[in-house]
Amino acid sequence: MNNHAKYANSIFRRIGSTGLVIFERDGTLLRKTSPSGDYLLGDINEEFVEMLRHLRHLDARFGFISDERGMDAGAYGRSEFATLTELLDALLRVRGAMPDFWVAWSDVPHASGTDLQRPPDRQQEPGAGAIFRVMERYGIGKKETVFVGSSTAGSLAANDVGVSVIEYFNDRSETAQNAAGKRGLNLSSPEAADVQRLRAKIQATLGSSIAGELNRGLQNGSQG
């Protein structure tokens, strides 16, 4: 077995037990860049990771869905997906924010039980089937599921399923980065505000009990 074998297909764990939050990987955990380029460690949204860490402490169930893009711009396929998933999974593990699952949009079985096949050099278009697969795997209904979408196509797929949808578009254009660099601005401040708004919406959907605990956890973290 090669080192990436366990990451070649979807990963499902049973860590959390409260609700179900499905994040689109690109645009949430990883910032999108415009124009699209290679993914670097600096593209990881640290404020977002902190939110995930508190969700993990509260026993919330969450994970990521994405296309099969790898680290390199324009690189798609199962091996590219496996390499990037392995890296991100390890980083979140050591930060106390290990996800319950990693899924690709293409991981939807045919009636015969075989996986959908597509040319490896083409991006996978989001579809409702992959979201259904995650819900069925954990036995979670629509009312307990939240989809955090960073693309219009992803949000439309979640709407087709009938689950709650929270749109979170965290695009980082090259123009904005260059302008901020010249002015010496910190891009994390507006990003932190965006994550706080996202957290509040997730809290409202998951319920008042987890919302209160999450607020207290974040306040204690900021004081530490």
CSV table of N, CA and C in Angstrom, one decimal, residues 16-128:
chain,number,residue,atom,x,y,z
A,16,GLY,N,-17.2,13.7,15.9
A,16,GLY,CA,-18.2,14.5,16.5
A,16,GLY,C,-19.5,13.8,16.5
A,17,SER,N,-20.5,14.3,17.2
A,17,SER,CA,-21.8,13.7,17.3
A,17,SER,C,-23.0,14.7,17.3
A,18,THR,N,-22.7,16.0,17.1
A,18,THR,CA,-23.7,17.1,17.1
A,18,THR,C,-23.8,17.7,15.8
A,19,GLY,N,-25.0,17.5,15.2
A,19,GLY,CA,-25.3,18.1,13.9
A,19,GLY,C,-24.4,17.6,12.8
A,20,LEU,N,-24.4,18.3,11.7
A,20,LEU,CA,-23.6,18.0,10.5
A,20,LEU,C,-23.3,19.3,9.8
A,21,VAL,N,-22.1,19.7,9.7
A,21,VAL,CA,-21.7,20.9,8.9
A,21,VAL,C,-20.8,20.5,7.8
A,22,ILE,N,-21.2,20.7,6.6
A,22,ILE,CA,-20.4,20.4,5.4
A,22,ILE,C,-19.9,21.6,4.8
A,23,PHE,N,-18.5,21.8,4.8
A,23,PHE,CA,-17.9,22.9,4.2
A,23,PHE,C,-17.3,22.6,2.8
A,24,GLU,N,-17.4,23.6,1.9
A,24,GLU,CA,-16.7,23.5,0.7
A,24,GLU,C,-15.2,23.8,1.1
A,25,ARG,N,-14.3,22.9,0.7
A,25,ARG,CA,-12.9,23.1,1.1
A,25,ARG,C,-12.3,24.4,0.6
A,26,ASP,N,-12.4,24.6,-0.7
A,26,ASP,CA,-11.8,25.8,-1.3
A,26,ASP,C,-12.7,27.0,-1.2
A,27,GLY,N,-12.1,28.0,-0.6
A,27,GLY,CA,-12.8,29.2,-0.3
A,27,GLY,C,-13.2,29.3,1.2
A,28,THR,N,-13.0,28.3,2.0
A,28,THR,CA,-13.2,28.3,3.4
A,28,THR,C,-11.9,28.0,4.1
A,29,LEU,N,-11.5,26.7,4.2
A,29,LEU,CA,-10.3,26.4,4.8
A,29,LEU,C,-9.1,26.9,4.0
A,30,LEU,N,-9.2,26.8,2.7
A,30,LEU,CA,-8.2,27.3,1.8
A,30,LEU,C,-8.8,28.6,1.1
A,31,ARG,N,-8.1,29.7,1.2
A,31,ARG,CA,-8.5,30.9,0.5
A,31,ARG,C,-8.4,30.7,-1.0
A,32,LYS,N,-9.4,31.2,-1.7
A,32,LYS,CA,-9.4,31.2,-3.1
A,32,LYS,C,-8.5,32.4,-3.6
A,33,THR,N,-7.8,32.2,-4.7
A,33,THR,CA,-7.0,33.3,-5.3
A,33,THR,C,-7.5,33.6,-6.7
A,34,SER,N,-7.4,34.8,-7.1
A,34,SER,CA,-7.8,35.2,-8.4
A,34,SER,C,-6.7,36.0,-9.0
A,35,PRO,N,-6.1,35.6,-10.1
A,35,PRO,CA,-6.4,34.3,-10.8
A,35,PRO,C,-6.0,33.1,-10.0
A,36,SER,N,-6.6,31.9,-10.4
A,36,SER,CA,-6.3,30.7,-9.6
A,36,SER,C,-4.8,30.3,-9.8
A,37,GLY,N,-4.2,30.0,-8.7
A,37,GLY,CA,-2.8,29.6,-8.7
A,37,GLY,C,-2.5,28.4,-7.8
A,38,ASP,N,-1.2,28.1,-7.5
A,38,ASP,CA,-0.9,27.0,-6.7
A,38,ASP,C,-1.4,27.3,-5.3
A,39,TYR,N,-1.7,26.2,-4.5
A,39,TYR,CA,-2.0,26.4,-3.1
A,39,TYR,C,-0.7,26.3,-2.3
A,40,LEU,N,-0.6,27.3,-1.3
A,40,LEU,CA,0.5,27.4,-0.4
A,40,LEU,C,0.0,27.3,1.0
A,41,LEU,N,0.9,27.0,1.9
A,41,LEU,CA,0.5,27.0,3.3
A,41,LEU,C,-0.1,28.3,3.8
A,42,GLY,N,0.4,29.4,3.2
A,42,GLY,CA,-0.2,30.7,3.5
A,42,GLY,C,-1.6,30.9,3.1
A,43,ASP,N,-2.2,30.0,2.3
A,43,ASP,CA,-3.5,30.1,1.8
A,43,ASP,C,-4.5,29.5,2.9
A,44,ILE,N,-4.0,28.9,3.9
A,44,ILE,CA,-4.9,28.4,4.9
A,44,ILE,C,-5.4,29.5,5.8
A,45,ASN,N,-6.7,29.5,6.0
A,45,ASN,CA,-7.4,30.5,6.7
A,45,ASN,C,-7.3,30.2,8.2
A,46,GLU,N,-6.4,30.9,8.9
A,46,GLU,CA,-6.1,30.6,10.3
A,46,GLU,C,-7.3,30.9,11.2
A,47,GLU,N,-8.1,32.0,11.0
A,47,GLU,CA,-9.2,32.3,11.8
A,47,GLU,C,-10.3,31.1,11.6
A,48,PHE,N,-10.4,30.6,10.4
A,48,PHE,CA,-11.3,29.5,10.1
A,48,PHE,C,-10.9,28.3,10.9
A,49,VAL,N,-9.6,28.0,10.9
A,49,VAL,CA,-9.1,26.8,11.6
A,49,VAL,C,-9.4,26.9,13.1
A,50,GLU,N,-9.3,28.1,13.7
A,50,GLU,CA,-9.6,28.4,15.1
A,50,GLU,C,-11.1,28.1,15.4
A,51,MET,N,-11.9,28.5,14.4
A,51,MET,CA,-13.4,28.2,14.6
A,51,MET,C,-13.6,26.6,14.6
A,52,LEU,N,-12.9,25.9,13.7
A,52,LEU,CA,-13.0,24.5,13.6
A,52,LEU,C,-12.6,23.8,14.9
A,53,ARG,N,-11.5,24.4,15.5
A,53,ARG,CA,-11.0,23.8,16.7
A,53,ARG,C,-12.1,23.8,17.8
A,54,HIS,N,-12.8,24.9,17.9
A,54,HIS,CA,-13.8,25.1,18.9
A,54,HIS,C,-15.0,24.2,18.6
A,55,LEU,N,-15.3,24.0,17.3
A,55,LEU,CA,-16.4,23.1,16.9
A,55,LEU,C,-16.0,21.7,17.4
A,56,ARG,N,-14.8,21.3,17.2
A,56,ARG,CA,-14.3,20.0,17.6
A,56,ARG,C,-14.4,19.8,19.1
A,57,HIS,N,-14.1,20.8,19.9
A,57,HIS,CA,-14.2,20.7,21.3
A,57,HIS,C,-15.7,20.5,21.8
A,58,LEU,N,-16.6,21.1,21.0
A,58,LEU,CA,-18.0,21.0,21.3
A,58,LEU,C,-18.6,19.8,20.7
A,59,ASP,N,-17.9,18.9,20.2
A,59,ASP,CA,-18.4,17.6,19.6
A,59,ASP,C,-19.2,17.8,18.4
A,60,ALA,N,-19.1,18.9,17.7
A,60,ALA,CA,-19.8,19.1,16.4
A,60,ALA,C,-19.2,18.2,15.4
A,61,ARG,N,-20.1,17.7,14.5
A,61,ARG,CA,-19.6,16.9,13.4
A,61,ARG,C,-19.4,17.7,12.1
A,62,PHE,N,-18.2,17.7,11.5
A,62,PHE,CA,-18.0,18.6,10.4
A,62,PHE,C,-16.9,17.9,9.4
A,63,GLY,N,-16.9,18.4,8.2
A,63,GLY,CA,-15.9,18.0,7.3
A,63,GLY,C,-16.0,18.8,6.0
A,64,PHE,N,-15.2,18.3,5.0
A,64,PHE,CA,-15.1,19.1,3.8
A,64,PHE,C,-15.4,18.3,2.5
A,65,ILE,N,-15.9,19.0,1.5
A,65,ILE,CA,-16.2,18.5,0.2
A,65,ILE,C,-15.6,19.4,-0.8
A,66,SER,N,-15.0,18.8,-1.9
A,66,SER,CA,-14.3,19.6,-2.8
A,66,SER,C,-14.2,18.9,-4.2
A,67,ASP,N,-13.7,19.6,-5.1
A,67,ASP,CA,-13.3,18.9,-6.4
A,67,ASP,C,-12.0,18.2,-6.1
A,68,GLU,N,-11.4,17.7,-7.2
A,68,GLU,CA,-10.2,16.9,-7.0
A,68,GLU,C,-8.9,17.6,-7.3
A,69,ARG,N,-8.9,18.9,-7.0
A,69,ARG,CA,-7.7,19.7,-7.3
A,69,ARG,C,-6.7,19.4,-6.3
A,70,GLY,N,-5.4,19.5,-6.7
A,70,GLY,CA,-4.3,19.3,-5.9
A,70,GLY,C,-3.6,20.6,-5.5
A,71,MET,N,-2.3,20.5,-5.2
A,71,MET,CA,-1.6,21.7,-4.8
A,71,MET,C,-1.3,22.6,-6.0
A,72,ASP,N,-1.0,22.0,-7.1
A,72,ASP,CA,-0.6,22.8,-8.3
A,72,ASP,C,-1.8,23.3,-9.0
A,73,ALA,N,-1.7,24.5,-9.5
A,73,ALA,CA,-2.8,25.1,-10.3
A,73,ALA,C,-3.0,24.3,-11.6
A,74,GLY,N,-4.3,24.0,-11.8
A,74,GLY,CA,-4.7,23.2,-12.9
A,74,GLY,C,-4.5,21.7,-12.8
A,75,ALA,N,-4.0,21.2,-11.6
A,75,ALA,CA,-3.8,19.8,-11.4
A,75,ALA,C,-5.0,19.2,-10.7
A,76,TYR,N,-5.6,18.2,-11.4
A,76,TYR,CA,-6.8,17.6,-10.9
A,76,TYR,C,-6.6,16.1,-11.1
A,77,GLY,N,-7.2,15.3,-10.2
A,77,GLY,CA,-7.2,13.9,-10.3
A,77,GLY,C,-7.1,13.3,-8.9
A,78,ARG,N,-7.3,12.0,-8.8
A,78,ARG,CA,-7.3,11.3,-7.5
A,78,ARG,C,-6.0,11.4,-6.7
A,79,SER,N,-4.9,11.3,-7.4
A,79,SER,CA,-3.6,11.4,-6.7
A,79,SER,C,-3.3,12.8,-6.2
A,80,GLU,N,-3.7,13.8,-7.0
A,80,GLU,CA,-3.6,15.2,-6.6
A,80,GLU,C,-4.5,15.5,-5.3
A,81,PHE,N,-5.7,15.0,-5.4
A,81,PHE,CA,-6.6,15.1,-4.3
A,81,PHE,C,-6.1,14.5,-3.0
A,82,ALA,N,-5.5,13.3,-3.2
A,82,ALA,CA,-4.9,12.5,-2.1
A,82,ALA,C,-3.8,13.3,-1.4
A,83,THR,N,-2.9,13.9,-2.2
A,83,THR,CA,-1.8,14.6,-1.7
A,83,THR,C,-2.2,15.8,-0.9
A,84,LEU,N,-3.1,16.6,-1.4
A,84,LEU,CA,-3.5,17.8,-0.7
A,84,LEU,C,-4.3,17.4,0.6
A,85,THR,N,-5.2,16.3,0.5
A,85,THR,CA,-5.9,15.9,1.6
A,85,THR,C,-5.0,15.4,2.7
A,86,GLU,N,-4.0,14.7,2.4
A,86,GLU,CA,-3.1,14.2,3.4
A,86,GLU,C,-2.4,15.4,4.2
A,87,LEU,N,-2.0,16.4,3.4
A,87,LEU,CA,-1.4,17.5,4.1
A,87,LEU,C,-2.3,18.3,5.0
A,88,LEU,N,-3.5,18.6,4.5
A,88,LEU,CA,-4.5,19.3,5.2
A,88,LEU,C,-5.0,18.6,6.5
A,89,ASP,N,-5.2,17.3,6.3
A,89,ASP,CA,-5.6,16.4,7.4
A,89,ASP,C,-4.6,16.4,8.5
A,90,ALA,N,-3.3,16.3,8.2
A,90,ALA,CA,-2.3,16.3,9.2
A,90,ALA,C,-2.2,17.7,9.9
A,91,LEU,N,-2.3,18.8,9.2
A,91,LEU,CA,-2.3,20.1,9.8
A,91,LEU,C,-3.4,20.3,10.8
A,92,LEU,N,-4.6,19.9,10.4
A,92,LEU,CA,-5.8,20.1,11.2
A,92,LEU,C,-5.7,19.1,12.4
A,93,ARG,N,-5.1,18.0,12.2
A,93,ARG,CA,-5.0,17.0,13.4
A,93,ARG,C,-4.1,17.6,14.5
A,94,VAL,N,-3.0,18.2,14.1
A,94,VAL,CA,-2.1,18.7,15.2
A,94,VAL,C,-2.7,20.0,15.8
A,95,ARG,N,-3.6,20.6,15.1
A,95,ARG,CA,-4.2,21.8,15.7
A,95,ARG,C,-5.5,21.6,16.4
A,96,GLY,N,-5.8,20.3,16.6
A,96,GLY,CA,-7.0,19.9,17.4
A,96,GLY,C,-8.3,20.2,16.6
A,97,ALA,N,-8.3,20.1,15.3
A,97,ALA,CA,-9.4,20.4,14.5
A,97,ALA,C,-9.6,19.3,13.4
A,98,MET,N,-9.4,18.1,13.7
A,98,MET,CA,-9.5,17.0,12.7
A,98,MET,C,-10.9,16.9,12.3
A,99,PRO,N,-11.2,16.9,10.9
A,99,PRO,CA,-12.5,16.7,10.4
A,99,PRO,C,-13.0,15.3,10.5
A,100,ASP,N,-14.3,15.2,10.5
A,100,ASP,CA,-14.9,13.8,10.5
A,100,ASP,C,-14.8,13.2,9.1
A,101,PHE,N,-14.8,14.1,8.0
A,101,PHE,CA,-14.8,13.5,6.7
A,101,PHE,C,-14.1,14.5,5.7
A,102,TRP,N,-13.6,13.8,4.6
A,102,TRP,CA,-13.1,14.5,3.4
A,102,TRP,C,-13.8,13.8,2.2
A,103,VAL,N,-14.5,14.5,1.4
A,103,VAL,CA,-15.2,13.9,0.3
A,103,VAL,C,-15.0,14.8,-1.0
A,104,ALA,N,-14.9,14.1,-2.1
A,104,ALA,CA,-14.8,14.8,-3.4
A,104,ALA,C,-16.2,14.8,-4.0
A,105,TRP,N,-16.5,15.8,-4.8
A,105,TRP,CA,-17.8,15.9,-5.5
A,105,TRP,C,-18.0,14.6,-6.4
A,106,SER,N,-17.0,14.0,-6.8
A,106,SER,CA,-17.1,12.9,-7.8
A,106,SER,C,-17.4,11.6,-7.0
A,107,ASP,N,-17.3,11.6,-5.7
A,107,ASP,CA,-17.5,10.4,-4.9
A,107,ASP,C,-19.0,10.0,-4.8
A,108,VAL,N,-19.6,9.8,-5.9
A,108,VAL,CA,-21.0,9.4,-5.8
A,108,VAL,C,-21.2,8.1,-6.6
A,109,PRO,N,-21.6,7.0,-5.9
A,109,PRO,CA,-21.6,5.7,-6.6
A,109,PRO,C,-22.8,5.6,-7.6
A,110,HIS,N,-22.6,4.8,-8.6
A,110,HIS,CA,-23.7,4.4,-9.5
A,110,HIS,C,-24.5,3.4,-8.8
A,111,ALA,N,-25.7,3.1,-9.4
A,111,ALA,CA,-26.5,2.1,-8.8
A,111,ALA,C,-25.8,0.7,-8.7
A,112,SER,N,-24.9,0.5,-9.5
A,112,SER,CA,-24.1,-0.8,-9.5
A,112,SER,C,-23.1,-0.8,-8.4
A,113,GLY,N,-22.9,0.4,-7.7
A,113,GLY,CA,-21.9,0.4,-6.6
A,113,GLY,C,-20.6,0.9,-7.0
A,114,THR,N,-20.3,1.2,-8.3
A,114,THR,CA,-19.0,1.7,-8.7
A,114,THR,C,-19.0,3.2,-8.7
A,115,ASP,N,-17.8,3.8,-8.5
A,115,ASP,CA,-17.7,5.2,-8.5
A,115,ASP,C,-17.9,5.8,-9.8
A,116,LEU,N,-18.4,7.1,-9.8
A,116,LEU,CA,-18.5,7.8,-11.1
A,116,LEU,C,-17.1,8.0,-11.7
A,117,GLN,N,-17.0,7.9,-13.0
A,117,GLN,CA,-15.7,8.0,-13.7
A,117,GLN,C,-15.8,9.3,-14.5
A,118,ARG,N,-14.7,10.0,-14.6
A,118,ARG,CA,-14.6,11.2,-15.4
A,118,ARG,C,-13.2,11.4,-15.8
A,119,PRO,N,-12.9,12.2,-16.9
A,119,PRO,CA,-11.5,12.5,-17.2
A,119,PRO,C,-10.8,13.2,-16.1
A,120,PRO,N,-9.6,12.8,-15.7
A,120,PRO,CA,-8.9,13.3,-14.6
A,120,PRO,C,-8.5,14.8,-14.7
A,121,ASP,N,-8.5,15.3,-16.0
A,121,ASP,CA,-8.0,16.7,-16.2
A,121,ASP,C,-9.2,17.7,-16.2
A,122,ARG,N,-10.4,17.2,-15.8
A,122,ARG,CA,-11.5,18.2,-15.8
A,122,ARG,C,-12.0,18.3,-14.3
A,123,GLN,N,-12.4,19.5,-14.0
A,123,GLN,CA,-13.0,19.7,-12.7
A,123,GLN,C,-14.3,19.1,-12.5
A,124,GLN,N,-14.6,18.6,-11.3
A,124,GLN,CA,-15.9,18.0,-11.0
A,124,GLN,C,-16.9,19.1,-10.7
A,125,GLU,N,-18.0,19.1,-11.3
A,125,GLU,CA,-19.1,20.0,-11.1
A,125,GLU,C,-19.9,19.6,-9.8
A,126,PRO,N,-20.1,20.5,-8.8
A,126,PRO,CA,-20.8,20.1,-7.6
A,126,PRO,C,-22.2,19.5,-7.9
A,127,GLY,N,-22.6,18.5,-7.2
A,127,GLY,CA,-23.9,17.9,-7.4
A,127,GLY,C,-24.5,17.5,-6.0
A,128,ALA,N,-25.8,17.3,-6.0
A,128,ALA,CA,-26.5,17.0,-4.8
A,128,ALA,C,-26.1,15.6,-4.3
